[in-house]
Coordinates of C-alpha atoms in Angstrom, one line a residue:
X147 CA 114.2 -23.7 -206.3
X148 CA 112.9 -25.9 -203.6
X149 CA 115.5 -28.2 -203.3
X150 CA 117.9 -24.5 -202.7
X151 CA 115.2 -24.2 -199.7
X152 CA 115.1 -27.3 -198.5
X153 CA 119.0 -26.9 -198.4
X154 CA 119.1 -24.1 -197.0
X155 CA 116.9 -24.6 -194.1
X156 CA 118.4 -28.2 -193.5
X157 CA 122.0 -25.9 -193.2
X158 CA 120.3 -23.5 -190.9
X159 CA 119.2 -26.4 -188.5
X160 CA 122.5 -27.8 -188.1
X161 CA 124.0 -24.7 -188.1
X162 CA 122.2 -23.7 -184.9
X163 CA 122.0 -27.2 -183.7
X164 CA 126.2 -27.1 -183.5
X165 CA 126.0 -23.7 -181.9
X166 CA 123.1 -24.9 -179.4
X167 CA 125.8 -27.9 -178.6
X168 CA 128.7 -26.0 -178.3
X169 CA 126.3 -23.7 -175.8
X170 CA 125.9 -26.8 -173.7
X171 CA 129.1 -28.3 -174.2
X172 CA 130.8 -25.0 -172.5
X173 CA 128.0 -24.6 -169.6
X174 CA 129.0 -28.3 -169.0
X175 CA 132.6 -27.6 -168.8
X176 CA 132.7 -24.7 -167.0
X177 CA 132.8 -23.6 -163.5
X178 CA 133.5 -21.3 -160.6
X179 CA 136.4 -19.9 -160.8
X180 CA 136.8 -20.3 -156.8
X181 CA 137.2 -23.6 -155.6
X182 CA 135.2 -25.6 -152.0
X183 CA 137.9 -26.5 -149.3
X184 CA 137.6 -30.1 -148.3
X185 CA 134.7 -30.6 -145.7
X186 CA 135.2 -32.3 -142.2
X187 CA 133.6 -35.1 -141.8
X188 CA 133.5 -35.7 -138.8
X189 CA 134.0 -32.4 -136.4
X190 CA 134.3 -33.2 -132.4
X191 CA 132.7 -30.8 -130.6
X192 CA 134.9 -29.1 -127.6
X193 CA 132.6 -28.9 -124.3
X194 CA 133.1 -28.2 -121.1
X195 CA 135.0 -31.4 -119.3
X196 CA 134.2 -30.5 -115.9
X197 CA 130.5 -32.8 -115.4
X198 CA 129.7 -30.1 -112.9
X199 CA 129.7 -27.1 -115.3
X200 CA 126.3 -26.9 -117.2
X201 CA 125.3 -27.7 -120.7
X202 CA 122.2 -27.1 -123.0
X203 CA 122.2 -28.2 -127.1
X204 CA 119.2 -28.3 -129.3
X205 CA 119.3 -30.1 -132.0
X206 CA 116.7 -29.2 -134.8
X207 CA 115.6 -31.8 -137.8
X208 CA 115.4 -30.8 -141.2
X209 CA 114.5 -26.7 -141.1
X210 CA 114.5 -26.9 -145.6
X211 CA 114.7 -22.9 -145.4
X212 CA 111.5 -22.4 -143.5
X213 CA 113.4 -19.4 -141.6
X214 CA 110.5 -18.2 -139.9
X215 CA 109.4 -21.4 -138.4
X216 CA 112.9 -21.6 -137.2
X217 CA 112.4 -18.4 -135.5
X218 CA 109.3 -19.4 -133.4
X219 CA 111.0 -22.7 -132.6
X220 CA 114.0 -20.4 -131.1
X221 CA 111.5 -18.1 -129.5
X222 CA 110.1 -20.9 -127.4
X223 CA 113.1 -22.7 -126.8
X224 CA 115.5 -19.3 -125.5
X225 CA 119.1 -19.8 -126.5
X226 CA 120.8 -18.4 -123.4
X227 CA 123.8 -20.2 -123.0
X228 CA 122.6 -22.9 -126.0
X229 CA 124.7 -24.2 -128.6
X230 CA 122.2 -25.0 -131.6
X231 CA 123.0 -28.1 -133.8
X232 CA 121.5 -28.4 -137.2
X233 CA 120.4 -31.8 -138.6
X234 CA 121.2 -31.4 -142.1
X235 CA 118.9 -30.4 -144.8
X236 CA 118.7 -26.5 -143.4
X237 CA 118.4 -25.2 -147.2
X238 CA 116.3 -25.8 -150.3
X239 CA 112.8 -26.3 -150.8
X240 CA 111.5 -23.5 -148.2
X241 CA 111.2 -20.0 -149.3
X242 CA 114.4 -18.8 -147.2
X243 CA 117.4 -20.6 -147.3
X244 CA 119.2 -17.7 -147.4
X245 CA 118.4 -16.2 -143.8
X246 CA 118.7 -19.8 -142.5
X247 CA 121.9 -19.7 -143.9
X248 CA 122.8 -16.4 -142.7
X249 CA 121.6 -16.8 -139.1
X250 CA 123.8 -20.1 -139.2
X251 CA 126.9 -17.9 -140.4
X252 CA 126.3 -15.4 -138.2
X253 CA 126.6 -17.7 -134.9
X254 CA 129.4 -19.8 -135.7
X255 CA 130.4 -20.0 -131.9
X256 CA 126.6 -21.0 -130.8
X257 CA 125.0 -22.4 -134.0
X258 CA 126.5 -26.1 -135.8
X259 CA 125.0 -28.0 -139.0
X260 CA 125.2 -31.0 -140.3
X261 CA 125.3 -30.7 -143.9
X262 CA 122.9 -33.1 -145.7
X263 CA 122.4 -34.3 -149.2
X264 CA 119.9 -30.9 -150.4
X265 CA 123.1 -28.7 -148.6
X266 CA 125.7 -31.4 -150.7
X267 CA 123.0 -30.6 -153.8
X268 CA 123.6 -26.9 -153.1
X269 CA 127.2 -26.7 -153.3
X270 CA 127.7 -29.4 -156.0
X271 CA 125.5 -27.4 -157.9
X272 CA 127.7 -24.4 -156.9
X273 CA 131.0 -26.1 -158.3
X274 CA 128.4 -27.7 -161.4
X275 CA 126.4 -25.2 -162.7
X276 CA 125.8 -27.0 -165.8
X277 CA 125.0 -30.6 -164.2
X278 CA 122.5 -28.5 -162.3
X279 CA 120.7 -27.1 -165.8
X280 CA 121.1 -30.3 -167.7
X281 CA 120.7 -32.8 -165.7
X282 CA 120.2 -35.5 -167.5
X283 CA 124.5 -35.4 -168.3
X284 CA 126.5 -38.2 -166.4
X285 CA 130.3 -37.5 -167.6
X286 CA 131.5 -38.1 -164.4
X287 CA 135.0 -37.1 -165.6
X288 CA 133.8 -33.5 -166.2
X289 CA 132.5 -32.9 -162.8
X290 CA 134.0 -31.3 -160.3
X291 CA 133.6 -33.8 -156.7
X292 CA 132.8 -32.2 -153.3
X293 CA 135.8 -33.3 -151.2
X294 CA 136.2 -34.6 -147.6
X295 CA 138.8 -35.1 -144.7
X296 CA 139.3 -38.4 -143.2
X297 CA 137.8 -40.5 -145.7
X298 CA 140.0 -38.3 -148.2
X299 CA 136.8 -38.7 -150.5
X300 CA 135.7 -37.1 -153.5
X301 CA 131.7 -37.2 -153.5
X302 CA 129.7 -36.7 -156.7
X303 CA 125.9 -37.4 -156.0
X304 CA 124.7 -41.2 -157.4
X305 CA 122.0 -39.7 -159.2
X306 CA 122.5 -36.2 -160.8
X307 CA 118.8 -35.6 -161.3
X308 CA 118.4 -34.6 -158.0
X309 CA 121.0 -32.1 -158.2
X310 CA 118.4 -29.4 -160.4
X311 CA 118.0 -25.6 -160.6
X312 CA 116.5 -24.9 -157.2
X313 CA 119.7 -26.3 -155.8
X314 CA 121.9 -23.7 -158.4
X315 CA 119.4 -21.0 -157.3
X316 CA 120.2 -21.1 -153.9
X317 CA 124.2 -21.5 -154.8
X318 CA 123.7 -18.4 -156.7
X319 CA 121.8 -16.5 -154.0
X320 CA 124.0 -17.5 -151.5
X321 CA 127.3 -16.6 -153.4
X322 CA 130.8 -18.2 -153.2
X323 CA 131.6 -16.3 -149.9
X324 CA 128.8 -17.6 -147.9
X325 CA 129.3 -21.3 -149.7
X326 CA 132.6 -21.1 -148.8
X327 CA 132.1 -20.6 -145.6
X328 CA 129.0 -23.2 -145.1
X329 CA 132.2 -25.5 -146.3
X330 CA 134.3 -24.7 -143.6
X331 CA 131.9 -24.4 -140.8
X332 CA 129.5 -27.2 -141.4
X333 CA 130.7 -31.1 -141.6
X334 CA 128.9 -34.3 -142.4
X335 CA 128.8 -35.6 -138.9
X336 CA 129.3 -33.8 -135.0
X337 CA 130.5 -35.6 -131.9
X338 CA 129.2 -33.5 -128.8
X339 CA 131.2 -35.7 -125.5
X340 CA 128.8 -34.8 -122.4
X341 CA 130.8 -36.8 -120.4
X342 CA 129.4 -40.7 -119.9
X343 CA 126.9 -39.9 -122.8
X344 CA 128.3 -39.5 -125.9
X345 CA 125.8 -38.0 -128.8
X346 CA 126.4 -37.7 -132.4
X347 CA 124.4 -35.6 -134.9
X348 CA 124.2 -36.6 -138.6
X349 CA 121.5 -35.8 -141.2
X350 CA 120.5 -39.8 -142.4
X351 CA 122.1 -42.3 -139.9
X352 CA 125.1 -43.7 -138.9
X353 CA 125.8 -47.7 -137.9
X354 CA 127.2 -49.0 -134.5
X355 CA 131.0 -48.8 -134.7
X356 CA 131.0 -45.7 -137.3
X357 CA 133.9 -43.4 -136.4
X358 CA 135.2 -46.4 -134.0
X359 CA 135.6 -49.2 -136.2
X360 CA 135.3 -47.9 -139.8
X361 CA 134.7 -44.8 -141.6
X362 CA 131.5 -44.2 -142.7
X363 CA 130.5 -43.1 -146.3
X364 CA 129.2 -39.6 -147.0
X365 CA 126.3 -41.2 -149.1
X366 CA 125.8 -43.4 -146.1
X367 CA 125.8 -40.2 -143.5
X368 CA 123.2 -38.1 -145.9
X369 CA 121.4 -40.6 -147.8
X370 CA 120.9 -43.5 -146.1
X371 CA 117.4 -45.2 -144.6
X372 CA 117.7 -49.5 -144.9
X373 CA 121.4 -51.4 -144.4
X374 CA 121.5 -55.2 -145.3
X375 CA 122.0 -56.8 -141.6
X376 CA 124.0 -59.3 -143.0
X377 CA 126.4 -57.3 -144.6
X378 CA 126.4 -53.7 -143.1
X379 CA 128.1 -52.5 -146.1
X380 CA 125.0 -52.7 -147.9
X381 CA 122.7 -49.7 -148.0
X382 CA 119.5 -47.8 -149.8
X383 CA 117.0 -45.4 -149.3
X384 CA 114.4 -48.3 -150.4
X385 CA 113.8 -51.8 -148.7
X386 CA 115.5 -53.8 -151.7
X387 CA 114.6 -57.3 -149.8
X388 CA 114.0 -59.0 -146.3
X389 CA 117.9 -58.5 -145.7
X390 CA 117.2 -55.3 -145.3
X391 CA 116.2 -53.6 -142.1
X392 CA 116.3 -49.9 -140.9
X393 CA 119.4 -48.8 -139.5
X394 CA 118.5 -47.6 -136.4
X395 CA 117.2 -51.2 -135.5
X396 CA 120.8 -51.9 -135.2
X397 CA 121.1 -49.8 -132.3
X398 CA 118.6 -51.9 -130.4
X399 CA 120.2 -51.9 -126.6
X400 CA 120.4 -55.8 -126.3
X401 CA 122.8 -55.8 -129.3
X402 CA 125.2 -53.1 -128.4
X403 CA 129.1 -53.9 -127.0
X404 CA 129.2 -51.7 -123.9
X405 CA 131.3 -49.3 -125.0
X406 CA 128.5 -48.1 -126.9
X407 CA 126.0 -48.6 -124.4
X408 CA 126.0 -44.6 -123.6
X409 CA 126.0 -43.2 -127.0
X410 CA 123.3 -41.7 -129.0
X411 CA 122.7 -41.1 -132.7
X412 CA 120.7 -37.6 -133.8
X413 CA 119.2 -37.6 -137.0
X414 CA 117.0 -35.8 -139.7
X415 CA 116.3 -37.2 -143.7
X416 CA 113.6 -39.5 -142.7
X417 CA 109.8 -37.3 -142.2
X418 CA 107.9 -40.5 -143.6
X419 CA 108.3 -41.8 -140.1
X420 CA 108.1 -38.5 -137.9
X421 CA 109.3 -38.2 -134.7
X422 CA 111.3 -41.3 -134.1
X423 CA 112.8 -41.7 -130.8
X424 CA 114.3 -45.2 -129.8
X425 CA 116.8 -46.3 -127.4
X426 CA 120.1 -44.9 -128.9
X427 CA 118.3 -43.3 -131.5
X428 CA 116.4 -40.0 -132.3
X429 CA 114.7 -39.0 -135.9
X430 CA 113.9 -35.3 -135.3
X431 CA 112.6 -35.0 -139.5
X432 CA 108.8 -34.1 -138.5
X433 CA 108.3 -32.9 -142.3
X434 CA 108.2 -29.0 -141.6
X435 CA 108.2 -27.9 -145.0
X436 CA 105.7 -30.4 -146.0
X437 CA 103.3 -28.5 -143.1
X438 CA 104.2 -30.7 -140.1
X439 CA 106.6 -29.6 -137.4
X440 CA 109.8 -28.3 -136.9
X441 CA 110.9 -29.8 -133.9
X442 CA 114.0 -29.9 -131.3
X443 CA 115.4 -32.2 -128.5
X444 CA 117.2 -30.5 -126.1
X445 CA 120.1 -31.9 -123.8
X446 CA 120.9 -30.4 -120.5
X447 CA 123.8 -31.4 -118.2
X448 CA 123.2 -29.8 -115.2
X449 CA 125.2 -31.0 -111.9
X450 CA 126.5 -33.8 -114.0
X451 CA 123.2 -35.2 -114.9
X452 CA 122.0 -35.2 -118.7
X453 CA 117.7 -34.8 -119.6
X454 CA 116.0 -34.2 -122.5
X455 CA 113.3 -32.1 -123.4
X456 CA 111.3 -32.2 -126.9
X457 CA 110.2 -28.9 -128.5
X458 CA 108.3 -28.4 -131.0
X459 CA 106.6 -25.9 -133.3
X460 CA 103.4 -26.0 -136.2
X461 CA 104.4 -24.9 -139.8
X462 CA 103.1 -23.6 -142.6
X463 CA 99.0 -23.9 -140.6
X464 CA 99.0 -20.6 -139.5
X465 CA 100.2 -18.8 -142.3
X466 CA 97.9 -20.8 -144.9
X467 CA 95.2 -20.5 -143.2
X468 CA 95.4 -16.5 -142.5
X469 CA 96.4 -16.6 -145.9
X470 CA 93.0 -18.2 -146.8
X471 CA 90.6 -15.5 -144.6
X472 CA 92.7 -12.4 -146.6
X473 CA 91.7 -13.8 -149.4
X474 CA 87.9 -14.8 -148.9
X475 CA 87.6 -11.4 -147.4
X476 CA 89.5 -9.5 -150.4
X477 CA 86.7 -11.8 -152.3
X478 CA 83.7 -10.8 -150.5
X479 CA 84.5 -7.0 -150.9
X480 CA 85.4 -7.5 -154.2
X481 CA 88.6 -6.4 -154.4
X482 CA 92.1 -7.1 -155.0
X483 CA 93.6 -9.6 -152.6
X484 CA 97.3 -7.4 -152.5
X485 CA 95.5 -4.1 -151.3
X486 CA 94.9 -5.7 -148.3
X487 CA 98.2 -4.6 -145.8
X488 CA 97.4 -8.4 -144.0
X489 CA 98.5 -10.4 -146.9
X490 CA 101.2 -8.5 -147.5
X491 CA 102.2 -8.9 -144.2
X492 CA 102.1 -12.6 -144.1
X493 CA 103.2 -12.8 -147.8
X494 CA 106.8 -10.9 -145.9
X495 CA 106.5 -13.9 -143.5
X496 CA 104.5 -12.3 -140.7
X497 CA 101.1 -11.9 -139.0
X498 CA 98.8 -9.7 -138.9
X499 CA 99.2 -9.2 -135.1
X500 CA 102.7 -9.7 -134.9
X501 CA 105.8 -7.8 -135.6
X502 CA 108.3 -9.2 -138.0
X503 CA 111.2 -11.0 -136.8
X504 CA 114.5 -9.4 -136.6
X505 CA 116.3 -9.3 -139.4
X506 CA 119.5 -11.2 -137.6
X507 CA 117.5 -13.8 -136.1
X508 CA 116.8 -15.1 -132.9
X509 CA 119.8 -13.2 -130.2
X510 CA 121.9 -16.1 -127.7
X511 CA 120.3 -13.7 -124.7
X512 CA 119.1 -14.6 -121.3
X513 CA 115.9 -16.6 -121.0
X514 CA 112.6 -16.1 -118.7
X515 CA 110.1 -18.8 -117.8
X516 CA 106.8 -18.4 -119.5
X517 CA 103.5 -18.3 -118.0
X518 CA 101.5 -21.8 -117.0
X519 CA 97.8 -22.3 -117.4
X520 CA 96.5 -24.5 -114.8
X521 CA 93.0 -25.1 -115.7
X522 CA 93.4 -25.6 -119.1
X523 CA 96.9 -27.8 -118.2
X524 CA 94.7 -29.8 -115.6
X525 CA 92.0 -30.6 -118.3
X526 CA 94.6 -31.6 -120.6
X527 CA 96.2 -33.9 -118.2
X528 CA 93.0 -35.6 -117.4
X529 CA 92.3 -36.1 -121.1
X530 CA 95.6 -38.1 -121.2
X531 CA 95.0 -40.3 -118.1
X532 CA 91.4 -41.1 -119.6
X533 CA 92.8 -41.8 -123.0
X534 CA 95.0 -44.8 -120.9
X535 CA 92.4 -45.9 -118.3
X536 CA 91.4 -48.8 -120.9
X537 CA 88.0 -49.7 -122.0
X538 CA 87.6 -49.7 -125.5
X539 CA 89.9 -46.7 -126.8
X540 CA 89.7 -47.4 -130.6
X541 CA 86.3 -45.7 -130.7
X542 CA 87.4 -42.5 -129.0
X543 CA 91.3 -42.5 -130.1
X544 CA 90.5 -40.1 -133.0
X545 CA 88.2 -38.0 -130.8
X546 CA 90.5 -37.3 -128.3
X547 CA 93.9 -36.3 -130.0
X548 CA 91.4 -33.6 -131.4
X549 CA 90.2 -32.4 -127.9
X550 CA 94.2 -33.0 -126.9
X551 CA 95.1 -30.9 -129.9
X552 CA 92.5 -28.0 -129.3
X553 CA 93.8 -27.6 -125.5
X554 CA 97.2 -27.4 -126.3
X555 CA 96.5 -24.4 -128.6
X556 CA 94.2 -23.1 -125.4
X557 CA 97.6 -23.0 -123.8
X558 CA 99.2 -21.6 -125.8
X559 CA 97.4 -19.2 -126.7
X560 CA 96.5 -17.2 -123.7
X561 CA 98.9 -15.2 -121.7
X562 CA 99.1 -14.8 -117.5
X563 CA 95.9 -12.8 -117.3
X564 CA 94.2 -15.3 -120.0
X565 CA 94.1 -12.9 -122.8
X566 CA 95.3 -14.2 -126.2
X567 CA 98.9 -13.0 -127.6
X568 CA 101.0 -14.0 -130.8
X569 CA 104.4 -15.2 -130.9
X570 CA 105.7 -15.7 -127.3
X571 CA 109.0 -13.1 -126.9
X572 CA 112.2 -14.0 -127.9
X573 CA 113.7 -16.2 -125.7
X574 CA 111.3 -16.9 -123.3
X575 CA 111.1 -20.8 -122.2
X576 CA 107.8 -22.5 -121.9
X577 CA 106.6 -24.8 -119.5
X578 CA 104.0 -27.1 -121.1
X579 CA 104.9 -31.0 -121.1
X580 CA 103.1 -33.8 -120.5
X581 CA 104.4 -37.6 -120.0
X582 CA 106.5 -39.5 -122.7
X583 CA 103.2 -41.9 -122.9
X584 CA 101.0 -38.7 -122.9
X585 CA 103.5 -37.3 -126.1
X586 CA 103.1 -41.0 -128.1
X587 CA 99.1 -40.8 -127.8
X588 CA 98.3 -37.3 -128.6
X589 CA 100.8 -37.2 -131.6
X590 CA 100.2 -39.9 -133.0
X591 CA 104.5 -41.2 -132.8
X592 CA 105.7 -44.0 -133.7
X593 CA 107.7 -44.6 -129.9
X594 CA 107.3 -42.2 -127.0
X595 CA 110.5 -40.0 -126.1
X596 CA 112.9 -40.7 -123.4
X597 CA 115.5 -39.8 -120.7
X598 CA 119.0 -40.8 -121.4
X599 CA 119.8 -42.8 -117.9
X600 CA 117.2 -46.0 -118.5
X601 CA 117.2 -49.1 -116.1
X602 CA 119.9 -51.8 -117.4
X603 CA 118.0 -55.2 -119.1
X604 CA 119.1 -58.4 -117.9
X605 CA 122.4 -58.3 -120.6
X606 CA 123.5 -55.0 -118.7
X607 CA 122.9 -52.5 -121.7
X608 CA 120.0 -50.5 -122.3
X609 CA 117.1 -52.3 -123.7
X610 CA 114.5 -50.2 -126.2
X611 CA 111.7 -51.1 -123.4
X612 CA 113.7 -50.1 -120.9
X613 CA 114.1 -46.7 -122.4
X614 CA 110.6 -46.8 -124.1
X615 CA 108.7 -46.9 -119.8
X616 CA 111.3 -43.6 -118.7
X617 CA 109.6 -40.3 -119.4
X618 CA 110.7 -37.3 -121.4
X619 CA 109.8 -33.6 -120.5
X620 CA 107.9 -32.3 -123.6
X621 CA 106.9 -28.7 -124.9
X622 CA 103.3 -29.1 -126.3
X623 CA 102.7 -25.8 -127.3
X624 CA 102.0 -25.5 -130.9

C-alpha cells in the first residue's frame, strides 16, 4: 500500500512538473504578435539654417517616470518656441512612465528622446515577455533582438537580468501602439546643427569620431561609463584596470582634431557623478528618482550667438516630506491617515495648495518673465563672494551651502509682493542665476557649467580650463 503512494505521488510530481515546463517553455517561446520597426540610430535634427533666426532646446537628464517633477521643471523653464530633448532613461522606476510617455507622444514636433537602456529594457521586454518573467533564461536563439538602422544591428541586452517585470509592466501599460510609436519617434542618438556648434544628445556617452569615423555600438550609446584609452574599442560600466578612463576625458579640448573643436556631447546614465559639465561634455543625470534633481541645460541661438542656461528642479523632498506631516497629524488625532483629503492629494501627485497638473502636460505656449527678489538675491550673492574671499573655508563650506540652500528656497518661494505661492504658472521663465563658480560651490558639482564660445589654449582648441573660468547663466530656484 505505501509503495502504490509513494508511486503515485512521485507520478503526480512529474506530472505537474512536465506541465509547469511546458508552461514556461511556451511563455518563453511566445511573443507579440506585432512586431518593433528598426530604430534610428542616429536621427539629425532639421533646424533652422539661417544663424540669424532664433533657437532654444532643453535637454533633460534621466526623467525615470517622475512625470510630475517633469512638469515643474517645464513650468519654470516655459516652452514657447522650445524643442525639448530627452536624455534617455524617461521610463521605468518612477511611478509614471506612462504620462511621460504620453506627453512625449503627444509633441512629436516639439518633444525628442533619446532612448536608453531602461526604454531598450521596456520594449525588449515588450517583444520578450517571457525573458522578462524568467529571467534567469539565456537562449539567445529564442529571443527576439531590438533592431537598428545604420549599424543594421540586432541588440539583445548583455545581461538579461536587468530586463525584469517592471520593465514588462510598463510594456504592458503602454501597449503595442504607444511602443510602436516610441520606436519610430525616439532613436539612440540626436544631432541638433546650430550652426558652428554642433551638439549631440545620447543617453551614456559617445567617443570623439563617433558618427564621423566609425559607428558607434548601441550598448556603447546606452550603457557605457569607462573605455580603454588604448584601444577605444574597449568599454564597461566598471573601471576593469588603469587602462581604463572615463569617456568623456577623451573629449579633453587639447586632444581634439579641430573639426571637432565646436561640438558637444549631451548625456544622462551616469547620477553617481551628478551634474557633470566639462569642456565638450555635459552629464545632466542628477539622480531625480533617487530624490536629487531633475535638471536641464538650455541652448539659445539668438542673433547667431549660442548660451546656455542650467535649470533645475528638487524631487521627491516636497512630496515626502508633506507626506510625512499628513501622516504625524493623521497620528496625533488618531485617525486614519487616508481620511485626510491632503494625502490623497499628494498620493494623486499634487499639493495641498496646488492644483493638479493638466492632464496633457505642460502646453508649447508663450512665456512671461517671473518675478526677482532683490534683497534676498543680494544676500545670496554676498554669501557666494564670501564663500570665495579665502581664509580658511573648510570650516564654514558645510555651513554655507546650507544658508545658500535656505535662500534659494526664500526666492523661490515668495511672489512680487513677498507673499509665498506654490508652483510658479505654466510657462513662466525665472530669473534666478548666479555665477558658474557661485553654481560649483553651492551644489556641491564636480566642474562648474559653461558658455559654449571659451578662449582658444595655446594648441588653438578649447582647453577644459578654458571653458572651466567662462560663466554659465543658472536657475537656482528649487
Amino acid at each position: 500500500m505505501r509503495r502504490t503512494v509513494s508511486f503515485i505521488s512521485a507520478l503526480l510530481f512529474v506530472s505537474v512538473f512536465a506541465v509547469y515546463c511546458a508552461y514556461v517553455r511556451n511563455l518563453l517561446d511566445s511573443g507579440p504578435t506585432v512586431s518593433l520597426p528598426k530604430i534610428n540610430l542616429l536621427d539629425e535634427i532639421l533646424l533652422p539654417a539661417d544663424k540669424n533666426q532664433d533657437i532654444r532646446l532643453i535637454f533633460v537628464g534621466d526623467v525615470h517616470g517622475r512625470y510630475h517633477e517633469m512638469v515643474q521643471l517645464f513650468e519654470k523653464t516655459g516652452l514657447d518656441d522650445t524643442t525639448v530633448v530627452f536624455l534617455g532613461d524617461f521610463l521605468a522606476k518612477g511611478p509614471d512612465s506612462v504620462q511621460v510617455a504620453n506627453f512625449i507622444l503627444d509633441n512629436k514636433d516639439r518633444a525628442k528622446c533619446v532612448l536608453g537602456n531602461h526604454d531598450l529594457a521596456v520594449m525588449f521586454a515588450f517583444l520578450n515577455p517571457g525573458v522578462a518573467k524568467f529571467p534567469w533564461y539565456r537562449n539567445h536563439r529564442k529571443v527576439k533582438p531590438l533592431q537598428f538602422t545604420l549599424s543594421e544591428e540586432n541588440f539583445i541586452p548583455g545581461d538579461f537580468t536587468k530586463v525584469n517585470r517592471m520593465h514588462l509592466d510598463i510594456s504592458r501599460q503602454l501597449g503595442p501602439e504607444k511602443i510602436i510609436s516610441l520606436a519610430q519617434h525616439c532613436s539612440a542618438a540626436l544631432h541638433f546643427d546650430l550652426g558652428e556648434e554642433k551638439v549631440y544628445g545620447v543617453h551614456a556617452g559617445m567617443l570623439p569620431g563617433d558618427f564621423r569615423n566609425s559607428i558607434p555600438s548601441i550598448e556603447a550609446l546606452t550603457e557605457m561609463k569607462y573605455v580603454d584609452k588604448t584601444n577605444w574599442s574597449e568599454f564597461s560600466k566598471e573601471k576593469k584596470s588603469k587602462q581604463f578612463v572615463s569617456w568623456f576625458k577623451l573629449w579633453k579640448g587639447s586632444k581634439l582634431p579641430d573639426e571637432l573643436s565646436t561640438t558637444y556631447v549631451l548625456y544622462g546614465h551616469d547620477a553617481s557623478k551628478g551634474l557633470n559639465v566639462r569642456g565638450h561634455t555635459m552629464g545632466l543625470d542628477t539622480g531625480c528618482v533617487k530624490g536629487g534633481e531633475l535638471t536641464g541645460m538650455e541652448f539659445t541661438r539668438t542673433a547667431g550667438k549660442v548660451t546656455t542656461k542650467l535649470h533645475q528642479v528638487k524631487c521627491n523632498g516636497a512630496r515626502r516630506t508633506a507626506l510625512l506631516e499628513v501622516e504625524q497629524k493623521a497620528k496625533g488625532e488618531g485617525k486614519d491617515v487616508q481620511e485626510f483629503e491632503e494625502w490623497k492629494d499628494i498620493v494623486n501627485g499634487r499639493k495641498p495648495s496646488q492644483s493638479e497638473p493638466s492632464e496633457t502636460g505642460p502646453e508649447f505656449e508663450n512665456s512671461k518673465e517671473g518675478p526677482q527678489h532683490d534683497k534676498n538675491s543680494k544676500e545670496l550673492k554676498e554669501l557666494n563672494s564670501a564663500g570665495h574671499s579665502g581664509g580658511d573655508q573648510s570650516e564654514s563650506s558645510d555651513e554655507n551651502r546650507e544658508k545658500h540652500r535656505e535662500l534659494s528656497h526664500k526666492v523661490s518661494d515668495l511672489d512680487s509682493d513677498g507673499k509665498k505661492h506654490g508652483l510658479p504658472k505654466l510657462n513662466q521663465r525665472d530669473q534666478g542665476h548666479v555665477s558658474s563658480a557661485d553654481l560649483g560651490r553651492s551644489w556641491g558639482h564636480r566642474t562648474s557649467p559653461h558658455i559654449l564660445k571659451p578662449k582658444t589654449s595655446k594648441g588653438g582648441f578649447p582647453g577644459d580650463q578654458d571653458i572651466l573660468n567662462s560663466s554659465l547663466e543658472v536657475d537656482t530656484q528649487p
